[in-house]
Coordinates of C-alpha atoms in Angstrom, one line a residue:
M26 CA -0.3 -54.3 -14.5
T27 CA -2.4 -57.1 -13.4
A28 CA -5.2 -58.1 -15.8
S29 CA -8.8 -57.8 -14.5
V30 CA -10.4 -61.0 -13.5
P31 CA -13.7 -61.5 -15.5
V32 CA -16.9 -61.9 -13.3
F33 CA -19.9 -64.0 -14.1
D34 CA -22.4 -63.0 -11.3
G35 CA -25.0 -65.3 -9.7
H36 CA -27.6 -62.6 -8.9
N37 CA -28.5 -59.1 -9.5
D38 CA -31.8 -57.0 -9.5
V39 CA -31.0 -54.5 -12.3
L40 CA -34.2 -55.3 -14.2
L41 CA -36.3 -54.5 -11.2
R42 CA -34.4 -51.2 -10.9
L43 CA -35.0 -50.3 -14.6
Y44 CA -38.7 -51.3 -14.2
K45 CA -39.1 -49.0 -11.2
S46 CA -37.2 -46.2 -12.7
Q47 CA -38.8 -42.7 -13.2
S48 CA -36.8 -42.3 -16.4
H49 CA -38.5 -42.0 -19.7
D50 CA -36.0 -44.4 -21.4
P51 CA -34.4 -46.7 -18.8
V52 CA -33.1 -48.9 -21.7
S53 CA -31.0 -46.1 -23.1
D54 CA -29.9 -45.3 -19.5
F55 CA -28.5 -48.8 -19.0
L56 CA -26.8 -48.8 -22.4
T57 CA -25.1 -45.4 -22.1
G58 CA -24.5 -45.3 -18.3
E59 CA -26.2 -43.5 -15.4
A60 CA -25.4 -42.2 -12.0
A61 CA -27.9 -44.4 -10.3
G62 CA -27.6 -48.1 -9.6
H63 CA -24.9 -50.7 -9.5
I64 CA -25.1 -52.1 -12.9
D65 CA -25.1 -50.5 -16.3
L66 CA -23.2 -51.3 -19.5
P67 CA -20.3 -49.0 -18.9
K68 CA -20.0 -50.0 -15.2
A69 CA -20.0 -53.6 -16.3
K70 CA -17.1 -53.1 -18.7
A71 CA -15.1 -51.0 -16.2
G72 CA -15.4 -53.7 -13.7
A73 CA -15.0 -56.8 -15.9
F74 CA -18.5 -57.8 -15.2
V75 CA -19.1 -60.2 -18.2
G76 CA -22.5 -61.5 -17.4
G77 CA -24.7 -63.2 -14.8
L78 CA -28.2 -64.3 -13.7
F79 CA -30.5 -61.5 -14.1
A80 CA -33.4 -61.6 -11.8
L81 CA -37.1 -61.1 -12.7
Y82 CA -38.6 -60.1 -9.4
S83 CA -42.2 -59.0 -8.5
P84 CA -42.2 -56.2 -5.9
A85 CA -44.9 -55.6 -3.6
A86 CA -48.1 -54.0 -4.9
Q87 CA -47.5 -51.2 -2.3
A88 CA -43.9 -50.6 -1.6
S89 CA -42.7 -51.0 2.1
S90 CA -41.1 -47.8 3.2
G91 CA -37.6 -48.0 4.7
F92 CA -37.4 -51.8 4.2
M93 CA -33.6 -52.0 4.2
A94 CA -33.3 -49.2 6.8
Q95 CA -35.0 -51.4 9.3
M96 CA -32.2 -53.9 9.0
T97 CA -29.9 -52.6 11.6
G98 CA -29.0 -52.5 15.2
G99 CA -28.1 -56.3 15.6
R100 CA -31.7 -57.5 16.3
Y101 CA -34.6 -57.1 14.1
A102 CA -37.7 -58.7 12.5
V103 CA -38.8 -56.8 9.5
P104 CA -42.4 -57.3 8.3
L105 CA -42.7 -58.8 4.9
P106 CA -44.8 -57.3 2.2
E107 CA -48.2 -58.8 1.6
P108 CA -48.4 -61.9 -0.7
L109 CA -49.0 -61.0 -4.4
T110 CA -51.9 -62.2 -6.6
M111 CA -50.8 -64.1 -9.7
D112 CA -51.7 -61.1 -11.9
E113 CA -49.9 -58.6 -9.9
A114 CA -46.7 -60.9 -10.1
R115 CA -47.1 -61.6 -13.8
N116 CA -47.5 -57.8 -14.8
S117 CA -44.0 -56.9 -13.3
V118 CA -42.3 -60.2 -14.5
V119 CA -43.5 -59.5 -18.1
A120 CA -42.6 -55.8 -17.9
E121 CA -39.1 -56.6 -16.7
L122 CA -38.6 -59.4 -19.3
A123 CA -39.8 -56.8 -22.0
I124 CA -37.1 -54.4 -20.7
L125 CA -34.4 -57.1 -21.1
L126 CA -35.6 -58.0 -24.6
Q127 CA -35.5 -54.3 -25.6
L128 CA -32.0 -54.2 -24.1
E129 CA -31.0 -57.0 -26.3
R130 CA -32.7 -55.7 -29.4
T131 CA -31.2 -52.2 -29.2
S132 CA -27.8 -52.9 -28.0
A133 CA -26.2 -53.5 -31.3
G134 CA -24.9 -56.9 -29.9
A135 CA -23.7 -55.6 -26.7
V136 CA -26.2 -57.5 -24.7
A137 CA -27.0 -61.2 -25.3
I138 CA -29.8 -63.3 -23.6
C139 CA -28.2 -66.8 -23.2
T140 CA -29.9 -70.1 -22.7
T141 CA -26.9 -72.5 -23.0
T142 CA -23.4 -72.4 -21.5
A143 CA -22.0 -72.4 -25.1
E144 CA -24.0 -69.2 -25.8
I145 CA -22.6 -67.5 -22.5
R146 CA -19.0 -68.3 -23.5
S147 CA -19.7 -67.2 -27.1
A148 CA -21.1 -63.9 -25.8
I149 CA -18.1 -63.4 -23.4
E150 CA -15.7 -64.1 -26.2
R151 CA -17.2 -61.4 -28.4
K152 CA -17.3 -59.0 -25.4
A153 CA -21.1 -59.0 -25.1
L154 CA -22.9 -59.0 -21.7
A155 CA -24.0 -62.5 -21.3
V156 CA -27.5 -62.5 -19.6
V157 CA -29.3 -65.6 -18.1
V158 CA -32.8 -65.1 -17.2
H159 CA -33.7 -65.9 -13.5
L160 CA -37.0 -65.8 -11.7
E161 CA -36.8 -64.8 -8.0
G162 CA -40.0 -66.1 -6.4
A163 CA -42.4 -68.0 -8.5
E164 CA -45.7 -65.9 -7.7
A165 CA -46.1 -65.4 -11.5
I166 CA -46.3 -69.2 -12.2
D167 CA -49.6 -71.1 -11.9
A168 CA -50.0 -74.3 -10.0
E169 CA -50.3 -76.2 -13.4
L170 CA -46.9 -74.8 -14.5
R171 CA -48.3 -73.5 -17.7
F172 CA -46.5 -70.1 -17.3
L173 CA -43.3 -71.9 -16.6
D174 CA -43.4 -73.2 -20.1
V175 CA -44.0 -69.7 -21.4
L176 CA -41.0 -68.3 -19.5
Y177 CA -38.8 -71.1 -20.5
A178 CA -39.5 -70.3 -24.2
A179 CA -38.7 -66.7 -23.4
G180 CA -35.3 -67.7 -22.2
L181 CA -35.8 -68.6 -18.4
R182 CA -33.1 -71.0 -17.2
S183 CA -32.9 -70.3 -13.4
I184 CA -35.5 -70.0 -10.7
G185 CA -36.0 -69.4 -7.0
P186 CA -39.3 -71.1 -6.0
V187 CA -39.7 -68.6 -3.2
W188 CA -38.4 -65.2 -2.4
S189 CA -38.8 -64.4 1.3
R190 CA -42.7 -64.4 1.4
T191 CA -44.8 -67.4 1.1
N192 CA -46.3 -68.5 -2.2
I193 CA -48.2 -71.5 -3.6
F194 CA -44.9 -73.4 -4.0
G195 CA -43.4 -73.0 -0.5
H196 CA -42.1 -70.7 2.2
G197 CA -39.2 -68.3 2.3
V198 CA -37.2 -67.2 5.2
P199 CA -38.2 -63.8 6.7
F200 CA -35.7 -60.8 7.4
H201 CA -35.1 -61.7 11.1
F202 CA -31.8 -61.4 12.9
P203 CA -30.2 -63.1 14.5
S204 CA -31.8 -66.4 13.5
G205 CA -31.3 -69.8 12.0
P206 CA -33.0 -70.7 8.7
D207 CA -35.4 -73.1 10.3
L208 CA -38.5 -70.5 10.3
G209 CA -41.3 -72.3 8.5
D210 CA -42.6 -75.0 6.4
G211 CA -40.9 -76.2 3.2
L212 CA -42.3 -76.9 -0.3
T213 CA -46.0 -77.6 -1.0
A214 CA -47.2 -80.3 -3.3
A215 CA -47.1 -77.8 -6.1
G216 CA -43.6 -76.8 -5.1
E217 CA -42.5 -80.5 -5.4
R218 CA -44.0 -80.6 -8.9
L219 CA -42.2 -77.4 -9.6
I220 CA -38.8 -78.9 -8.8
G221 CA -39.5 -81.9 -10.9
A222 CA -40.4 -79.7 -13.8
C223 CA -37.2 -77.6 -13.5
N224 CA -35.1 -80.8 -13.5
D225 CA -36.8 -81.9 -16.6
L226 CA -36.4 -78.6 -18.4
K227 CA -32.9 -78.2 -17.1
I228 CA -33.6 -75.0 -15.2
L229 CA -31.4 -74.3 -12.2
V230 CA -33.2 -74.3 -8.9
D231 CA -31.9 -71.5 -6.5
L232 CA -32.1 -72.1 -2.7
S233 CA -31.0 -68.6 -1.5
H234 CA -34.4 -67.6 0.1
I235 CA -36.0 -70.8 1.0
T236 CA -36.4 -72.0 4.5
E237 CA -34.3 -74.9 5.9
K238 CA -37.2 -77.2 5.6
G239 CA -37.6 -76.2 2.0
F240 CA -33.8 -76.7 1.4
W241 CA -34.0 -80.4 2.6
D242 CA -37.0 -80.8 0.4
V243 CA -35.3 -79.7 -2.6
A244 CA -32.2 -81.8 -1.6
R245 CA -34.5 -84.9 -1.4
L246 CA -36.3 -84.3 -4.7
S247 CA -33.7 -82.7 -7.1
K248 CA -31.5 -84.5 -9.5
A249 CA -29.3 -81.4 -10.1
P250 CA -26.6 -79.9 -8.0
L251 CA -27.8 -77.7 -5.1
V252 CA -27.2 -74.1 -5.6
A253 CA -27.6 -70.9 -3.6
T254 CA -26.9 -68.1 -6.0
H255 CA -26.6 -65.4 -3.4
S256 CA -26.1 -66.5 0.1
N257 CA -23.3 -66.4 2.8
A258 CA -22.0 -68.6 5.6
H259 CA -24.4 -68.5 8.7
A260 CA -21.3 -69.2 11.1
L261 CA -19.9 -65.8 10.2
C262 CA -23.2 -63.8 10.0
P263 CA -26.3 -65.4 11.7
S264 CA -28.9 -64.4 9.3
P265 CA -31.5 -66.9 8.3
R266 CA -30.7 -66.1 4.6
N267 CA -27.3 -67.5 5.2
L268 CA -26.3 -71.3 4.9
T269 CA -25.4 -73.5 7.9
D270 CA -22.5 -75.8 7.8
K271 CA -24.8 -78.8 7.3
Q272 CA -26.4 -77.0 4.3
L273 CA -23.0 -76.1 2.9
A274 CA -21.8 -79.8 3.2
A275 CA -25.0 -81.0 1.2
I276 CA -24.1 -78.4 -1.4
R277 CA -20.6 -79.6 -1.7
D278 CA -21.7 -83.3 -1.9
T279 CA -23.9 -82.6 -4.9
G280 CA -21.1 -80.7 -6.7
G281 CA -23.2 -77.5 -6.3
M282 CA -22.4 -73.9 -5.8
V283 CA -22.7 -70.8 -3.5
G284 CA -22.4 -67.3 -4.8
L285 CA -21.1 -64.8 -2.2
N286 CA -23.8 -62.1 -1.5
F287 CA -22.4 -58.6 -1.2
A288 CA -25.4 -57.3 0.9
T289 CA -23.7 -56.0 4.0
C290 CA -26.6 -57.5 6.1
F291 CA -25.4 -60.9 5.1
L292 CA -21.8 -60.0 5.9
R293 CA -21.8 -58.1 9.1
P294 CA -21.9 -59.9 12.4
D295 CA -24.6 -57.4 13.5
G296 CA -26.6 -58.1 10.3
S297 CA -26.9 -54.3 9.4
M298 CA -27.3 -52.8 6.1
R299 CA -24.4 -50.3 6.1
P300 CA -22.3 -49.0 3.3
D301 CA -19.3 -48.6 5.7
T302 CA -18.7 -52.3 5.7
G303 CA -15.1 -53.4 5.2
I304 CA -13.9 -55.7 2.3
E305 CA -12.2 -57.9 4.9
L306 CA -15.8 -59.3 5.7
M307 CA -16.1 -60.5 2.1
V308 CA -12.7 -62.0 2.3
Q309 CA -13.6 -63.8 5.4
Q310 CA -16.7 -65.2 4.0
I311 CA -14.9 -66.4 0.8
D312 CA -12.2 -68.2 3.0
Y313 CA -14.9 -69.8 5.0
L314 CA -16.9 -71.0 2.0
L315 CA -13.8 -72.3 0.3
E316 CA -13.0 -74.2 3.5
K317 CA -16.4 -75.9 3.5
L318 CA -17.0 -76.4 -0.2
G319 CA -13.6 -76.5 -2.0
E320 CA -12.4 -74.1 -4.6
D321 CA -14.5 -75.5 -7.5
H322 CA -17.9 -74.5 -5.8
V323 CA -17.7 -70.8 -4.7
G324 CA -18.3 -67.7 -6.8
L325 CA -20.0 -64.5 -6.6
G326 CA -23.7 -63.5 -6.1
S327 CA -23.6 -59.8 -5.7
D328 CA -27.2 -58.8 -5.2
F329 CA -26.3 -55.6 -7.1
D330 CA -29.3 -53.2 -7.4
G331 CA -31.1 -55.1 -4.7
A332 CA -29.1 -54.3 -1.5
V333 CA -26.5 -52.1 0.1
V334 CA -23.0 -53.2 -0.7
P335 CA -19.7 -52.3 0.7
E336 CA -18.8 -48.7 -0.2
A337 CA -15.4 -49.8 -1.4
I338 CA -17.0 -51.7 -4.1
D339 CA -20.0 -49.5 -4.7
S340 CA -20.9 -50.8 -8.1
A341 CA -20.0 -53.3 -10.8
A342 CA -17.3 -50.9 -11.8
G343 CA -15.5 -51.7 -8.4
L344 CA -15.5 -55.4 -8.7
Q345 CA -11.8 -55.6 -9.0
V346 CA -11.3 -54.1 -5.6
L347 CA -12.3 -57.5 -4.2
F348 CA -9.8 -59.4 -6.3
V349 CA -7.0 -57.0 -5.3
A350 CA -7.8 -57.9 -1.6
L351 CA -7.9 -61.6 -2.5
R352 CA -4.6 -61.2 -4.3
D353 CA -3.1 -59.5 -1.3
K354 CA -4.3 -62.5 0.8
G355 CA -2.4 -64.8 -1.3
Y356 CA -5.0 -66.3 -3.7
S357 CA -3.6 -67.5 -7.0
E358 CA -4.8 -66.2 -10.4
T359 CA -6.1 -69.7 -11.1
L360 CA -8.4 -69.6 -8.0
L361 CA -9.4 -66.0 -8.8
G362 CA -10.4 -67.1 -12.3
K363 CA -12.5 -69.8 -10.7
L364 CA -14.1 -67.4 -8.3
G365 CA -14.8 -64.8 -10.9
A366 CA -16.5 -66.8 -13.6
G367 CA -15.0 -70.3 -14.1
N368 CA -17.0 -72.0 -11.4
W369 CA -20.3 -70.6 -12.4
L370 CA -19.8 -71.5 -16.0
D371 CA -18.9 -75.1 -14.9
L372 CA -21.9 -75.3 -12.7
L373 CA -24.2 -73.9 -15.5
Q374 CA -22.8 -76.5 -18.0
R375 CA -23.9 -79.2 -15.5
T376 CA -27.3 -77.8 -14.9
I377 CA -28.8 -75.9 -17.9
G378 CA -26.5 -77.4 -20.4

């Protein structure tokens, strides 16, 4: 029997799901397992999901109904939620961080918040779930960056300056299809200061939701490898959230990283959120990313608990289905190990330390 490939994942939204849960005890639900959602501790163990970047994300004050359902039909322009106030954004970020802290505290060592790559490796070795705190969209941070220092002290080591809606730091790409990523302005002056502060603190900067102009602003300013934690190749799926060949070349040239996004709207040529999406589209994306980036710069960035994923995967428990497909394609065990966790751990060693 072939051994499972350990997976360190570039992006998930499980903390948002737990924050929005109607359960009286979402922490226990995560630790003991539940029917809902893509990630909990039993599902992680079943799929060899050993850790990842866990997002703190601020949802809209009033949730848009049917957001993902509008992403279908081969052509769409889904309206974005209204911008958040700083207080609205902070309330949800602090609540999600509190859930994570409770998870670690009550897990009897099964969940570990990690701030260095050595801590990640140690957690994986003792079979604890290694969690690196990520902020998806910086609405909770003030222009003076005081709250960045607070979040850093609480464990933050990765940040996407924008989600798809505009904030004081820059502009994100909207959910349009088909489209290129050149759909708005780039970083603001505050955004440029944020990139410098992230470099100084050794916080990874995630480019997955930023406009093309913003991408090149970060490329110009940042001293760290360029990273898109959960994005795919635009050549295969023309979503503005996906990366052009020119962007992929820039990431490669800085020794950066791309994590394959499992969201079907970023896999399918028609841009639709549909669970009946074949694994072969994931394999095609990995083939293409490897061709453009090389085998040391591609990993996984599932977007679990934040998107519709192929039904053959279904949840973290089904991760090994992808590796079976890659083995069938002729991928070596060495390459599978890099794609599963090795490349992310190398990248994190060179960014957060």
